[in-house]
Amino acid sequence: MSEFQQSQQAEQAGNIEHPTSNIQHPSALATLSWIKHFFDYLGASREEPPPGASFLASPIWLGIWWGVLIGLILLFCGQTSKFIYIDF
Amino acid sequence: MIFNTFAYFILFLIPAAITFRLVRPAAQPWVCIAFGASFFVFFSLTQVGGAFGAACIVIFIWETIFSRFYKQGSVLCLVGIVQTILFLIVFKYWNFLTGLIFGAPTHNPLYWAGAFLPLGISFFTFEFIHYAVDRYRGNTQAGTFGEYMAFILFFPTMVAGPIKRYQTFLPSLREPSLEWAADWRIGMTRLLTGLAKKFAIADLMTAFTNHLNHADIAQAQRWVLPIWLLAYGVKIYFDFSAYSDIAIGSARLFGMKVPENFDWPYARTNIAEFWKHWHISLYRWLLDYVFIPLGGSRCKPPRVLINLLLTMFLSGLWHGAGLNFIVWGLWHGMLLAAHRTWSKWRGEKNTAPTIAGNIAAWAVTFVTVNLGWAFFCMDLPTATFFLKRLFGG
């Protein structure tokens, strides 16, 4: 099994390696991990909200968040260009 | 464009995802095939390749028929790999390779004036090769004609990935998630996030990255140059990760999960970690089908470094038919080789790095990756000129 597959299995098992996991200060690590988890949940690449932020899973919050995203899309969509990787 | 067009959502994604969930399981692969083929033809005709591009749908039909003959250890798997590589060479590298021999198009008797790139060829050929290799090794089951065709014509990932694996796609196709509400909530959030990243961040960077041409570089003040290059680093990350978000979100509307492609790559503190979290599906493909067959990291140290360089050379060449992409690949190959040599020389340390050490490692990684983008976004003479101006004034 390759190193990558092992790390993938570790991630799937919940033992997720964080980019700053070897920092000496646990509080800094916890804060960074929480921030990453928060943004991952907002972007729907994680399905569970971070600890202490269960309000993010409420329908009201989801409605607000979708509203923000749709607002950003409408605000900036006039200048869009081709995705870079389409040409590869 | 494709993912940022109304046509994608109205003509393809929403109808396909709803139909897929409503039909009986035996018909689901055929929904993927019908919509995938229509998607390929529609966007070939309207955006890439025209009528000849649309005609390339026969590649998918041929591949599906030919793949039915694959068996463990069969020479036909090897023939399948060779013909797939030939497709890629003809469409993507013909003028580049003949140009290396004959020079400029005016002197090149083999120059193909009407050359075009079939939609998504770089990505679907990787899936063809993966299937042929894994059938040869006996690592995957054959599936049915319809299931394999649904795999290669699954339109959310057809054009630019994430590069799927048949072993993980097949169970998902046979038993997709039945949780409509959760899948659509998560899928739509992912889609909207992707579109917002593309429109509000990636496209905003175009104002800076448009200046990455010889004339503007020659006139610009030196301090502006790193800002332009950094803007490209931001643009390509948000552009491609947005694309992946939309692809992953689209698949989720079907009740299917496809591989992740990005996991905070710019936060990583060394180049090896960067590559494990940047374009993850490509990294895994290169690891499994290039680096490990070359001997991987189980050879003698000099050979491992050569394997790294060769793998990243191919990665660069795959990204585009140009010397600049080859240099970009080799730059990353050298960074990976340097990191490996450094790690071996330094050995395992029992003490964790300090915060300052981590910040320094992150900064070195971030700067070297972003310097490499110069070769990715400009042709070789322009990139060289850019770097000369950046470092030489």
mmCIF file of N, CA and C in Angstrom, chain A residues 1-5 7-8 11 16-20 22-25 28 35-37 39-47 57 62 65-66 69-70 72-74 76-88, chain B residues 1 3-4 92 117 122-123 159-160 185-186 188-190 192-193 195-196 198-200 203-204 232 235-236 239-240 243 246 252 257 263-264 267-268 273 276 279-280 283-284 287 292 319 325 352-355 358 376:
data_model
loop_
_atom_site.group_PDB
_atom_site.id
_atom_site.type_symbol
_atom_site.label_atom_id
_atom_site.label_comp_id
_atom_site.label_asym_id
_atom_site.label_seq_id
_atom_site.Cartn_x
_atom_site.Cartn_y
_atom_site.Cartn_z
ATOM 1 N N MET A 1 0.857 -1.193 0.000
ATOM 2 C CA MET A 1 0.000 0.000 0.000
ATOM 3 C C MET A 1 0.893 1.243 0.000
ATOM 4 N N SER A 2 0.549 2.208 -0.875
ATOM 5 C CA SER A 2 1.391 3.391 -0.973
ATOM 6 C C SER A 2 1.202 4.289 0.257
ATOM 7 N N GLU A 3 2.184 5.195 0.448
ATOM 8 C CA GLU A 3 2.099 6.121 1.578
ATOM 9 C C GLU A 3 0.830 6.946 1.474
ATOM 10 N N PHE A 4 0.499 7.336 0.216
ATOM 11 C CA PHE A 4 -0.676 8.172 0.042
ATOM 12 C C PHE A 4 -1.942 7.427 0.432
ATOM 13 N N GLN A 5 -2.017 6.149 0.005
ATOM 14 C CA GLN A 5 -3.209 5.376 0.335
ATOM 15 C C GLN A 5 -3.342 5.237 1.846
ATOM 16 N N SER A 7 -2.278 7.392 4.062
ATOM 17 C CA SER A 7 -2.732 8.662 4.622
ATOM 18 C C SER A 7 -4.205 8.884 4.310
ATOM 19 N N GLN A 8 -4.648 8.393 3.118
ATOM 20 C CA GLN A 8 -6.079 8.494 2.780
ATOM 21 C C GLN A 8 -6.907 7.683 3.760
ATOM 22 N N GLU A 11 -7.177 9.425 6.941
ATOM 23 C CA GLU A 11 -8.133 10.527 6.861
ATOM 24 C C GLU A 11 -9.555 10.006 6.956
ATOM 25 N N ILE A 16 -7.303 12.737 10.815
ATOM 26 C CA ILE A 16 -6.931 13.638 9.729
ATOM 27 C C ILE A 16 -5.700 14.441 10.104
ATOM 28 N N GLU A 17 -4.724 14.359 9.234
ATOM 29 C CA GLU A 17 -3.495 15.095 9.472
ATOM 30 C C GLU A 17 -3.715 16.550 9.098
ATOM 31 N N HIS A 18 -3.401 17.418 9.984
ATOM 32 C CA HIS A 18 -3.562 18.844 9.714
ATOM 33 C C HIS A 18 -2.215 19.404 9.287
ATOM 34 N N PRO A 19 -2.230 20.429 8.392
ATOM 35 C CA PRO A 19 -0.954 20.970 7.933
ATOM 36 C C PRO A 19 -0.081 21.511 9.049
ATOM 37 N N THR A 20 -0.678 21.892 10.144
ATOM 38 C CA THR A 20 0.120 22.452 11.236
ATOM 39 C C THR A 20 0.144 21.509 12.429
ATOM 40 N N ASN A 22 2.181 19.539 13.567
ATOM 41 C CA ASN A 22 3.409 19.388 14.338
ATOM 42 C C ASN A 22 3.832 20.683 15.036
ATOM 43 N N ILE A 23 2.911 21.632 15.111
ATOM 44 C CA ILE A 23 3.215 22.842 15.866
ATOM 45 C C ILE A 23 3.236 22.505 17.356
ATOM 46 N N GLN A 24 4.158 23.162 18.074
ATOM 47 C CA GLN A 24 4.337 22.810 19.478
ATOM 48 C C GLN A 24 3.168 23.227 20.361
ATOM 49 N N HIS A 25 2.450 24.285 19.971
ATOM 50 C CA HIS A 25 1.417 24.829 20.851
ATOM 51 C C HIS A 25 0.058 24.221 20.526
ATOM 52 N N ALA A 28 -2.821 26.691 19.554
ATOM 53 C CA ALA A 28 -2.739 27.210 18.183
ATOM 54 C C ALA A 28 -3.235 26.164 17.195
ATOM 55 N N ILE A 35 -10.769 26.421 12.599
ATOM 56 C CA ILE A 35 -11.011 27.351 11.482
ATOM 57 C C ILE A 35 -11.122 26.572 10.168
ATOM 58 N N LYS A 36 -10.221 25.602 9.988
ATOM 59 C CA LYS A 36 -10.261 24.790 8.760
ATOM 60 C C LYS A 36 -11.588 24.026 8.682
ATOM 61 N N HIS A 37 -11.966 23.420 9.803
ATOM 62 C CA HIS A 37 -13.217 22.665 9.862
ATOM 63 C C HIS A 37 -14.406 23.581 9.538
ATOM 64 N N PHE A 39 -14.480 26.403 7.730
ATOM 65 C CA PHE A 39 -14.557 26.747 6.301
ATOM 66 C C PHE A 39 -14.900 25.518 5.452
ATOM 67 N N ASP A 40 -14.364 24.374 5.834
ATOM 68 C CA ASP A 40 -14.705 23.143 5.096
ATOM 69 C C ASP A 40 -16.200 22.869 5.171
ATOM 70 N N TYR A 41 -16.782 23.114 6.358
ATOM 71 C CA TYR A 41 -18.234 22.896 6.488
ATOM 72 C C TYR A 41 -19.010 23.915 5.662
ATOM 73 N N LEU A 42 -18.564 25.167 5.706
ATOM 74 C CA LEU A 42 -19.249 26.200 4.908
ATOM 75 C C LEU A 42 -19.224 25.835 3.421
ATOM 76 N N GLY A 43 -18.103 25.285 2.974
ATOM 77 C CA GLY A 43 -17.963 24.928 1.565
ATOM 78 C C GLY A 43 -18.524 23.553 1.234
ATOM 79 N N ALA A 44 -19.102 22.885 2.228
ATOM 80 C CA ALA A 44 -19.746 21.568 2.064
ATOM 81 C C ALA A 44 -18.755 20.458 1.712
ATOM 82 N N SER A 45 -17.474 20.643 2.022
ATOM 83 C CA SER A 45 -16.552 19.523 1.848
ATOM 84 C C SER A 45 -16.471 18.686 3.136
ATOM 85 N N ARG A 46 -17.098 19.159 4.210
ATOM 86 C CA ARG A 46 -17.322 18.355 5.412
ATOM 87 C C ARG A 46 -18.805 18.381 5.737
ATOM 88 N N GLU A 47 -19.279 17.300 6.300
ATOM 89 C CA GLU A 47 -20.721 17.210 6.492
ATOM 90 C C GLU A 47 -21.159 17.526 7.913
ATOM 91 N N ALA A 57 -25.808 24.200 11.190
ATOM 92 C CA ALA A 57 -26.602 23.158 10.530
ATOM 93 C C ALA A 57 -28.081 23.516 10.439
ATOM 94 N N LEU A 62 -28.504 28.032 6.844
ATOM 95 C CA LEU A 62 -28.276 27.569 5.468
ATOM 96 C C LEU A 62 -28.881 28.566 4.473
ATOM 97 N N TRP A 65 -26.667 31.608 4.334
ATOM 98 C CA TRP A 65 -25.411 31.299 3.641
ATOM 99 C C TRP A 65 -25.632 31.183 2.126
ATOM 100 N N TRP A 66 -26.707 30.514 1.731
ATOM 101 C CA TRP A 66 -27.031 30.426 0.301
ATOM 102 C C TRP A 66 -27.308 31.830 -0.256
ATOM 103 N N LEU A 69 -23.996 33.507 -0.837
ATOM 104 C CA LEU A 69 -23.319 32.942 -2.015
ATOM 105 C C LEU A 69 -23.987 33.406 -3.313
ATOM 106 N N ILE A 70 -25.315 33.358 -3.322
ATOM 107 C CA ILE A 70 -26.038 33.788 -4.534
ATOM 108 C C ILE A 70 -25.796 35.287 -4.781
ATOM 109 N N LEU A 72 -23.099 36.980 -3.972
ATOM 110 C CA LEU A 72 -21.745 37.108 -4.537
ATOM 111 C C LEU A 72 -21.728 36.713 -6.016
ATOM 112 N N ILE A 73 -22.440 35.628 -6.331
ATOM 113 C CA ILE A 73 -22.484 35.156 -7.721
ATOM 114 C C ILE A 73 -23.105 36.231 -8.617
ATOM 115 N N LEU A 74 -24.237 36.781 -8.179
ATOM 116 C CA LEU A 74 -24.909 37.801 -8.994
ATOM 117 C C LEU A 74 -24.054 39.059 -9.123
ATOM 118 N N PHE A 76 -20.801 39.348 -9.130
ATOM 119 C CA PHE A 76 -19.560 39.240 -9.893
ATOM 120 C C PHE A 76 -19.685 38.475 -11.211
ATOM 121 N N CYS A 77 -20.882 37.967 -11.533
ATOM 122 C CA CYS A 77 -20.959 37.038 -12.675
ATOM 123 C C CYS A 77 -20.726 37.699 -14.036
ATOM 124 N N GLY A 78 -20.814 39.021 -14.093
ATOM 125 C CA GLY A 78 -20.682 39.681 -15.396
ATOM 126 C C GLY A 78 -19.299 39.608 -16.001
ATOM 127 N N GLN A 79 -18.300 39.304 -15.208
ATOM 128 C CA GLN A 79 -16.913 39.354 -15.692
ATOM 129 C C GLN A 79 -16.316 37.956 -15.861
ATOM 130 N N THR A 80 -17.172 36.937 -15.909
ATOM 131 C CA THR A 80 -16.630 35.579 -15.838
ATOM 132 C C THR A 80 -15.836 35.183 -17.080
ATOM 133 N N SER A 81 -14.941 34.253 -16.886
ATOM 134 C CA SER A 81 -14.104 33.779 -17.988
ATOM 135 C C SER A 81 -14.075 32.250 -17.957
ATOM 136 N N LYS A 82 -13.446 31.697 -18.963
ATOM 137 C CA LYS A 82 -13.379 30.231 -19.071
ATOM 138 C C LYS A 82 -12.570 29.643 -17.910
ATOM 139 N N PHE A 83 -12.965 28.494 -17.435
ATOM 140 C CA PHE A 83 -12.169 27.794 -16.424
ATOM 141 C C PHE A 83 -10.819 27.406 -17.047
ATOM 142 N N ILE A 84 -9.735 27.592 -16.294
ATOM 143 C CA ILE A 84 -8.392 27.378 -16.837
ATOM 144 C C ILE A 84 -8.205 25.945 -17.325
ATOM 145 N N TYR A 85 -8.690 24.964 -16.551
ATOM 146 C CA TYR A 85 -8.394 23.575 -16.868
ATOM 147 C C TYR A 85 -9.227 23.004 -18.013
ATOM 148 N N ILE A 86 -10.197 23.796 -18.523
ATOM 149 C CA ILE A 86 -10.986 23.332 -19.671
ATOM 150 C C ILE A 86 -10.061 23.089 -20.862
ATOM 151 N N ASP A 87 -9.016 23.908 -20.980
ATOM 152 C CA ASP A 87 -8.127 23.824 -22.151
ATOM 153 C C ASP A 87 -7.074 22.719 -22.014
ATOM 154 N N PHE A 88 -6.994 22.075 -20.885
ATOM 155 C CA PHE A 88 -5.951 21.055 -20.693
ATOM 156 C C PHE A 88 -6.433 19.725 -21.131
ATOM 157 N N MET B 1 -16.060 27.542 -20.806
ATOM 158 C CA MET B 1 -17.003 28.014 -19.779
ATOM 159 C C MET B 1 -17.647 26.790 -19.100
ATOM 160 N N PHE B 3 -19.220 24.967 -16.867
ATOM 161 C CA PHE B 3 -19.834 24.933 -15.541
ATOM 162 C C PHE B 3 -20.397 26.293 -15.130
ATOM 163 N N ASN B 4 -19.949 27.365 -15.770
ATOM 164 C CA ASN B 4 -20.507 28.667 -15.418
ATOM 165 C C ASN B 4 -21.451 29.172 -16.515
ATOM 166 N N LYS B 92 -3.365 16.138 -28.988
ATOM 167 C CA LYS B 92 -2.800 17.164 -28.108
ATOM 168 C C LYS B 92 -1.361 17.554 -28.461
ATOM 169 N N LEU B 117 -8.784 20.146 -29.879
ATOM 170 C CA LEU B 117 -8.667 19.282 -28.694
ATOM 171 C C LEU B 117 -10.061 18.778 -28.320
ATOM 172 N N SER B 122 -7.690 15.097 -22.019
ATOM 173 C CA SER B 122 -6.592 14.837 -21.080
ATOM 174 C C SER B 122 -7.089 14.053 -19.864
ATOM 175 N N PHE B 123 -8.332 14.284 -19.505
ATOM 176 C CA PHE B 123 -8.871 13.641 -18.307
ATOM 177 C C PHE B 123 -9.474 12.273 -18.608
ATOM 178 N N VAL B 159 -14.901 16.602 -18.122
ATOM 179 C CA VAL B 159 -14.065 17.605 -18.788
ATOM 180 C C VAL B 159 -12.752 17.870 -18.062
ATOM 181 N N ALA B 160 -12.810 18.017 -16.748
ATOM 182 C CA ALA B 160 -11.577 18.350 -16.025
ATOM 183 C C ALA B 160 -11.515 17.682 -14.648
ATOM 184 N N ARG B 185 -28.986 19.253 -0.443
ATOM 185 C CA ARG B 185 -28.519 20.367 0.408
ATOM 186 C C ARG B 185 -26.998 20.493 0.316
ATOM 187 N N ILE B 186 -26.310 19.367 0.453
ATOM 188 C CA ILE B 186 -24.840 19.404 0.424
ATOM 189 C C ILE B 186 -24.353 19.715 -0.997
ATOM 190 N N MET B 188 -25.914 21.311 -3.466
ATOM 191 C CA MET B 188 -26.177 22.692 -3.876
ATOM 192 C C MET B 188 -25.254 23.669 -3.156
ATOM 193 N N THR B 189 -24.966 23.392 -1.876
ATOM 194 C CA THR B 189 -24.025 24.265 -1.148
ATOM 195 C C THR B 189 -22.651 24.222 -1.818
ATOM 196 N N ARG B 190 -22.254 23.007 -2.208
ATOM 197 C CA ARG B 190 -20.942 22.861 -2.862
ATOM 198 C C ARG B 190 -20.924 23.588 -4.208
ATOM 199 N N LEU B 192 -22.854 26.161 -5.158
ATOM 200 C CA LEU B 192 -22.884 27.617 -4.978
ATOM 201 C C LEU B 192 -21.530 28.125 -4.491
ATOM 202 N N THR B 193 -20.889 27.351 -3.618
ATOM 203 C CA THR B 193 -19.553 27.748 -3.140
ATOM 204 C C THR B 193 -18.582 27.811 -4.311
ATOM 205 N N LEU B 195 -19.258 28.258 -7.528
ATOM 206 C CA LEU B 195 -19.557 29.389 -8.414
ATOM 207 C C LEU B 195 -19.114 30.705 -7.780
ATOM 208 N N ALA B 196 -19.333 30.851 -6.467
ATOM 209 C CA ALA B 196 -18.926 32.090 -5.793
ATOM 210 C C ALA B 196 -17.398 32.237 -5.811
ATOM 211 N N LYS B 198 -15.378 31.031 -8.046
ATOM 212 C CA LYS B 198 -14.978 31.335 -9.426
ATOM 213 C C LYS B 198 -15.243 32.803 -9.756
ATOM 214 N N PHE B 199 -16.486 33.258 -9.487
ATOM 215 C CA PHE B 199 -16.871 34.608 -9.904
ATOM 216 C C PHE B 199 -16.221 35.679 -9.033
ATOM 217 N N ALA B 200 -16.263 35.476 -7.719
ATOM 218 C CA ALA B 200 -15.881 36.558 -6.811
ATOM 219 C C ALA B 200 -14.394 36.593 -6.499
ATOM 220 N N ASP B 203 -12.078 35.056 -10.938
ATOM 221 C CA ASP B 203 -12.233 35.977 -12.069
ATOM 222 C C ASP B 203 -11.778 37.392 -11.733
ATOM 223 N N LEU B 204 -11.852 37.731 -10.441
ATOM 224 C CA LEU B 204 -11.402 39.065 -10.025
ATOM 225 C C LEU B 204 -9.892 39.222 -10.225
ATOM 226 N N TYR B 232 -1.868 35.232 -9.991
ATOM 227 C CA TYR B 232 -2.097 34.011 -10.781
ATOM 228 C C TYR B 232 -2.180 32.791 -9.858
ATOM 229 N N LYS B 235 -5.532 32.899 -8.472
ATOM 230 C CA LYS B 235 -6.525 32.611 -9.519
ATOM 231 C C LYS B 235 -6.594 31.119 -9.834
ATOM 232 N N ILE B 236 -5.451 30.501 -10.050
ATOM 233 C CA ILE B 236 -5.501 29.096 -10.480
ATOM 234 C C ILE B 236 -6.040 28.211 -9.359
ATOM 235 N N ASP B 239 -9.818 29.020 -9.174
ATOM 236 C CA ASP B 239 -10.468 28.609 -10.416
ATOM 237 C C ASP B 239 -10.646 27.097 -10.463
ATOM 238 N N PHE B 240 -9.565 26.367 -10.209
ATOM 239 C CA PHE B 240 -9.628 24.909 -10.342
ATOM 240 C C PHE B 240 -10.335 24.263 -9.156
ATOM 241 N N TYR B 243 -13.903 24.732 -9.835
ATOM 242 C CA TYR B 243 -14.337 23.754 -10.839
ATOM 243 C C TYR B 243 -14.587 22.391 -10.160
ATOM 244 N N ILE B 246 -17.745 22.346 -8.111
ATOM 245 C CA ILE B 246 -18.963 22.224 -8.923
ATOM 246 C C ILE B 246 -19.117 20.777 -9.414
ATOM 247 N N ARG B 252 -22.980 14.891 -6.452
ATOM 248 C CA ARG B 252 -23.750 14.665 -5.235
ATOM 249 C C ARG B 252 -25.257 14.768 -5.497
ATOM 250 N N LYS B 257 -20.669 10.072 -4.927
ATOM 251 C CA LYS B 257 -19.503 10.788 -4.417
ATOM 252 C C LYS B 257 -18.327 10.550 -5.343
ATOM 253 N N ASP B 263 -7.180 20.110 -0.772
ATOM 254 C CA ASP B 263 -7.342 20.161 0.676
ATOM 255 C C ASP B 263 -6.322 21.145 1.251
ATOM 256 N N TRP B 264 -6.596 22.403 1.077
ATOM 257 C CA TRP B 264 -5.759 23.480 1.618
ATOM 258 C C TRP B 264 -4.287 23.335 1.204
ATOM 259 N N ALA B 267 -1.584 25.798 2.437
ATOM 260 C CA ALA B 267 -1.267 25.852 3.869
ATOM 261 C C ALA B 267 -0.165 24.855 4.223
ATOM 262 N N ARG B 268 0.330 24.128 3.264
ATOM 263 C CA ARG B 268 1.276 23.033 3.564
ATOM 264 C C ARG B 268 2.687 23.560 3.763
ATOM 265 N N GLU B 273 4.017 17.601 0.783
ATOM 266 C CA GLU B 273 2.673 17.768 1.341
ATOM 267 C C GLU B 273 1.799 18.600 0.412
ATOM 268 N N LYS B 276 0.404 16.370 -2.154
ATOM 269 C CA LYS B 276 -0.606 15.433 -1.650
ATOM 270 C C LYS B 276 -1.966 16.111 -1.482
ATOM 271 N N HIS B 279 -4.598 19.128 -6.494
ATOM 272 C CA HIS B 279 -5.050 18.256 -7.587
ATOM 273 C C HIS B 279 -4.815 16.789 -7.188
ATOM 274 N N ILE B 280 -5.477 16.420 -6.090
ATOM 275 C CA ILE B 280 -5.224 15.136 -5.431
ATOM 276 C C ILE B 280 -5.461 13.957 -6.373
ATOM 277 N N TYR B 283 -2.510 13.616 -8.603
ATOM 278 C CA TYR B 283 -1.365 13.152 -7.821
ATOM 279 C C TYR B 283 -1.454 11.630 -7.588
ATOM 280 N N ARG B 284 -2.652 11.179 -7.215
ATOM 281 C CA ARG B 284 -2.838 9.742 -6.955
ATOM 282 C C ARG B 284 -2.647 8.943 -8.227
ATOM 283 N N LEU B 287 0.986 8.778 -9.031
ATOM 284 C CA LEU B 287 1.639 7.892 -8.079
ATOM 285 C C LEU B 287 1.426 6.423 -8.467
ATOM 286 N N ILE B 292 5.082 4.645 -9.088
ATOM 287 C CA ILE B 292 5.291 3.307 -8.504
ATOM 288 C C ILE B 292 5.755 2.306 -9.570
ATOM 289 N N HIS B 319 0.054 18.639 -18.775
ATOM 290 C CA HIS B 319 -0.688 19.887 -18.619
ATOM 291 C C HIS B 319 -0.753 20.685 -19.914
ATOM 292 N N PHE B 325 5.456 24.143 -19.956
ATOM 293 C CA PHE B 325 4.838 23.166 -19.047
ATOM 294 C C PHE B 325 5.856 22.098 -18.626
ATOM 295 N N ALA B 352 9.321 18.390 17.912
ATOM 296 C CA ALA B 352 8.448 19.006 16.908
ATOM 297 C C ALA B 352 9.044 20.351 16.479
ATOM 298 N N PRO B 353 8.819 20.754 15.233
ATOM 299 C CA PRO B 353 9.342 22.048 14.794
ATOM 300 C C PRO B 353 8.697 23.193 15.571
ATOM 301 N N THR B 354 9.427 24.271 15.682
ATOM 302 C CA THR B 354 8.880 25.442 16.366
ATOM 303 C C THR B 354 7.898 26.150 15.447
ATOM 304 N N ILE B 355 7.163 27.092 16.011
ATOM 305 C CA ILE B 355 6.241 27.877 15.177
ATOM 306 C C ILE B 355 7.030 28.629 14.109
ATOM 307 N N ASN B 358 7.990 26.309 11.377
ATOM 308 C CA ASN B 358 6.842 26.000 10.520
ATOM 309 C C ASN B 358 6.526 27.152 9.581
ATOM 310 N N PHE B 376 3.943 28.175 -15.833
ATOM 311 C CA PHE B 376 2.634 27.584 -16.122
ATOM 312 C C PHE B 376 1.765 28.548 -16.920
#
